[in-house]
Coordinates of C-alpha atoms in Angstrom, one line a residue:
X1 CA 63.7 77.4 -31.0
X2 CA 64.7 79.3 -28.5
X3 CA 62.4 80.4 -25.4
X4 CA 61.7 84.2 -25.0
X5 CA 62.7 85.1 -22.5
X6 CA 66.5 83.3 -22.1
X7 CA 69.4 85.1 -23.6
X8 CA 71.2 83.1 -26.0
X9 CA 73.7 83.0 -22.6
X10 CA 71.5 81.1 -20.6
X11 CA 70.3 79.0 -23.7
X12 CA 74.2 78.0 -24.4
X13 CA 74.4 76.7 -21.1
X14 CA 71.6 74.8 -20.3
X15 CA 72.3 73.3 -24.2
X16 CA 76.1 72.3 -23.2
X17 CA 75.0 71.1 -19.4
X18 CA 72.6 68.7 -20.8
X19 CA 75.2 67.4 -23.4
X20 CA 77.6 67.0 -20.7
X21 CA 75.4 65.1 -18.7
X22 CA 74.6 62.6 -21.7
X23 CA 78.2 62.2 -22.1
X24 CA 78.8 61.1 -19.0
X25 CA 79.8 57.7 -18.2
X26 CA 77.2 55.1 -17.8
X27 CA 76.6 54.2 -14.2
X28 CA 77.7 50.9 -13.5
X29 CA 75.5 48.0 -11.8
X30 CA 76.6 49.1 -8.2
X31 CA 76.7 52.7 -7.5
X32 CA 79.6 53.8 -5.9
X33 CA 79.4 55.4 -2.6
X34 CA 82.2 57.3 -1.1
X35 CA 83.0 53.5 1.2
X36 CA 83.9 51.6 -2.1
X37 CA 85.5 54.5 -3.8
X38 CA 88.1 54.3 -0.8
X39 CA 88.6 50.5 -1.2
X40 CA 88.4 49.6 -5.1
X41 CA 89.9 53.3 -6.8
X42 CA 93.1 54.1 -6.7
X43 CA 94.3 57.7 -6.0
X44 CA 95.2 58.5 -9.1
X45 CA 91.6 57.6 -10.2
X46 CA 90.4 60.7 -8.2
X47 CA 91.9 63.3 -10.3
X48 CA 89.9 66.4 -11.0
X49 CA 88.0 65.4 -14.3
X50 CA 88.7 61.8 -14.0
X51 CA 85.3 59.4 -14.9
X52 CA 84.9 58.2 -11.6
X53 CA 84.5 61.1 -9.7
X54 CA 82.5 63.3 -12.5
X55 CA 80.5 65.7 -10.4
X56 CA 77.1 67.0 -11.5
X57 CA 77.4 70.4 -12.7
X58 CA 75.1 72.7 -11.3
X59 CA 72.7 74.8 -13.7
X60 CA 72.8 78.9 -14.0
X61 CA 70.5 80.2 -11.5
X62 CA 67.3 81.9 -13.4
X63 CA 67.5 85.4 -13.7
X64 CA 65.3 86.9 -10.8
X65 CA 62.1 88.3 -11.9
X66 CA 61.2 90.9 -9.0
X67 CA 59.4 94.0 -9.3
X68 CA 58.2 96.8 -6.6
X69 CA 55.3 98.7 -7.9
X70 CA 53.9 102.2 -6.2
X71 CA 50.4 103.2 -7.1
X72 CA 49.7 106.8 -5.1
X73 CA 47.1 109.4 -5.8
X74 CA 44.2 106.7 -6.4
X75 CA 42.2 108.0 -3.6
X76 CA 41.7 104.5 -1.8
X77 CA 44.0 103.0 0.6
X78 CA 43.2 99.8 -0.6
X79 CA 45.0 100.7 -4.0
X80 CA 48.3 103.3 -3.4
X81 CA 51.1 101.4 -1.2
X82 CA 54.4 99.5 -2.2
X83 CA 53.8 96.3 -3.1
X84 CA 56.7 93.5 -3.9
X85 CA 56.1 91.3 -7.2
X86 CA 58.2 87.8 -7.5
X87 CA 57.5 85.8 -10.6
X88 CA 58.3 82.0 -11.3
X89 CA 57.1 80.8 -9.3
X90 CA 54.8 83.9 -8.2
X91 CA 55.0 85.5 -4.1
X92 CA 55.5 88.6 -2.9
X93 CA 53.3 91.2 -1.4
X94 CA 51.6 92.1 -3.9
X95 CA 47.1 91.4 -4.1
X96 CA 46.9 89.5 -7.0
X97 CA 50.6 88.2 -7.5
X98 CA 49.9 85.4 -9.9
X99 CA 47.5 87.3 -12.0
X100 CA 50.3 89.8 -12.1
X101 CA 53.1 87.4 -13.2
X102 CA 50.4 85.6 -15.9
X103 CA 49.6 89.5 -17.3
X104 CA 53.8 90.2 -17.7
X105 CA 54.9 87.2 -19.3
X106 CA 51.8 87.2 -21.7
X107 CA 53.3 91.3 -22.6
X108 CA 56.7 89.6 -22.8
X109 CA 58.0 89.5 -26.4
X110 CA 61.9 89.0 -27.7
X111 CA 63.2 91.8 -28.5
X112 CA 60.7 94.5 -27.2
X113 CA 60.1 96.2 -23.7
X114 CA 56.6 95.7 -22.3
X115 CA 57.5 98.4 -20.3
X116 CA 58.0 100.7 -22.9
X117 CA 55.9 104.3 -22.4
X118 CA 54.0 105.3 -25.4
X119 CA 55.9 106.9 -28.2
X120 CA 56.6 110.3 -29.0
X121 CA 54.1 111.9 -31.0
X122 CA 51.2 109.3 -30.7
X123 CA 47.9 111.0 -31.2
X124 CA 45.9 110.6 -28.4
X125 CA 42.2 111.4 -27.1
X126 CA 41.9 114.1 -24.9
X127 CA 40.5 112.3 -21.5
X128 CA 41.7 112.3 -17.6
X129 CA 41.5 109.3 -16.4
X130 CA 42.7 110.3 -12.9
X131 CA 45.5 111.9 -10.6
X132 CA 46.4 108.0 -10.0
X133 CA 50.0 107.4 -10.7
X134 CA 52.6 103.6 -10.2
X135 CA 56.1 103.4 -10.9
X136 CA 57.0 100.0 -11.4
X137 CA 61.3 99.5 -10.4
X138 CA 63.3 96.4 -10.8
X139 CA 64.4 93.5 -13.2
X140 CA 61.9 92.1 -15.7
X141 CA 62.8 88.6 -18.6
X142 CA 66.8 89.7 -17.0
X143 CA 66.4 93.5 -18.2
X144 CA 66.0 96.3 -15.5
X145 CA 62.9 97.8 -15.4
X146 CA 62.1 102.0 -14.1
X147 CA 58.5 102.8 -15.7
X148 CA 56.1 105.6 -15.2
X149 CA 52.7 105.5 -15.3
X150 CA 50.1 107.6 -15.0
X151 CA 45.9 108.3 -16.5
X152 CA 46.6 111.7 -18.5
X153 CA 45.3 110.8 -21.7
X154 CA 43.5 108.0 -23.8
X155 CA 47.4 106.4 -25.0
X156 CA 48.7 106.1 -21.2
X157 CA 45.3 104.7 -19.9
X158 CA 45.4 102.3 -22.2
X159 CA 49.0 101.8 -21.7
X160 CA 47.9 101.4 -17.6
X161 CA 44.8 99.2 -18.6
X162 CA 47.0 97.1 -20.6
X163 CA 49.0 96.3 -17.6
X164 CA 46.1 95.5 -14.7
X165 CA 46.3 93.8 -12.5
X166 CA 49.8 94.5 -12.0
X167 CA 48.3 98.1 -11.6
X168 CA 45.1 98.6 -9.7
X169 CA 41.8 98.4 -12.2
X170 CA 40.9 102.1 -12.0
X171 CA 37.1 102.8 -12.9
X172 CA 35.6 106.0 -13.1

């Protein structure tokens, strides 16, 4: 089964590094060290590719998961500011950074965009939640990321209450 949030990519690769790596050749009693590789291996032993001088081969980085979010027109300074999100493992600047990261990856699905905006004729209830807006910029599960959000209705508060506390809880 493949994880959600690899492309098939990255699953090909780390698939074909570990089979490499199992078909390696068995390490011998003594390891060698570069000392008895000069004294007991001939030079044409050393070829690129040859058994004795397999290298490890290094894995695909993981995609970076970084996000900026803006939140403005909350009325508190404690809530509007830039604030930098990294994910696995979870930093930045951000006030709640590993809440955050926990809330995206449980809205990550295959196949959809968490940070899609709510569809085009939705029927929504007639509410203001607020002049409070965040735009949330970056790359999200390797896809770039460029969402609005904002309190204008019952659809896009929920849509913003769905995603706190990557945005600020807003209360009335």
């Amino acid at each position: 089964m493949q994880h959600p949030r690899l492309s098939r990519f990255a699953t090909a690769a780390i698939t074909a590094t570990a089979a490499l790596a199992l078909t390696g050749p068995v390490a011998a009693a003594t390891p060698a060290t570069p000392a008895t590789l000069a004294t007991t291996t001939a030079p044409a032993d050393l070829a690129v590719g040859s058994p004795s001088v397999t290298a490890p081969i290094p894995l695909l980085p993981r995609p970076s998961d970084h996000l900026t979010v803006t939140v403005s027109g909350s009325g508190k300074a404690a809530k509007d500011g830039t604030y930098e999100l990294y994910c696995h493992p979870a930093r930045g600047t951000h006030t709640d950074a590993r809440g955050a990261c926990d809330k995206l990856d449980s809205l990550t699905r295959w196949g959809k965009d968490a940070f899609a905006g709510v569809p085009k004729g939705s029927k929504c209830t007639m509410q203001y939640g607020g002049p409070i807006t965040a735009r949330v910029t970056g790359t999200w599960a390797g896809r770039p990321v460029n969402a609005q959000f904002k309190r204008t209705d019952g659809c896009e508060i929920g849509r913003w209450d769905r995603f706190v506390p990557v945005l600020p809880a807003v209360t009335s």
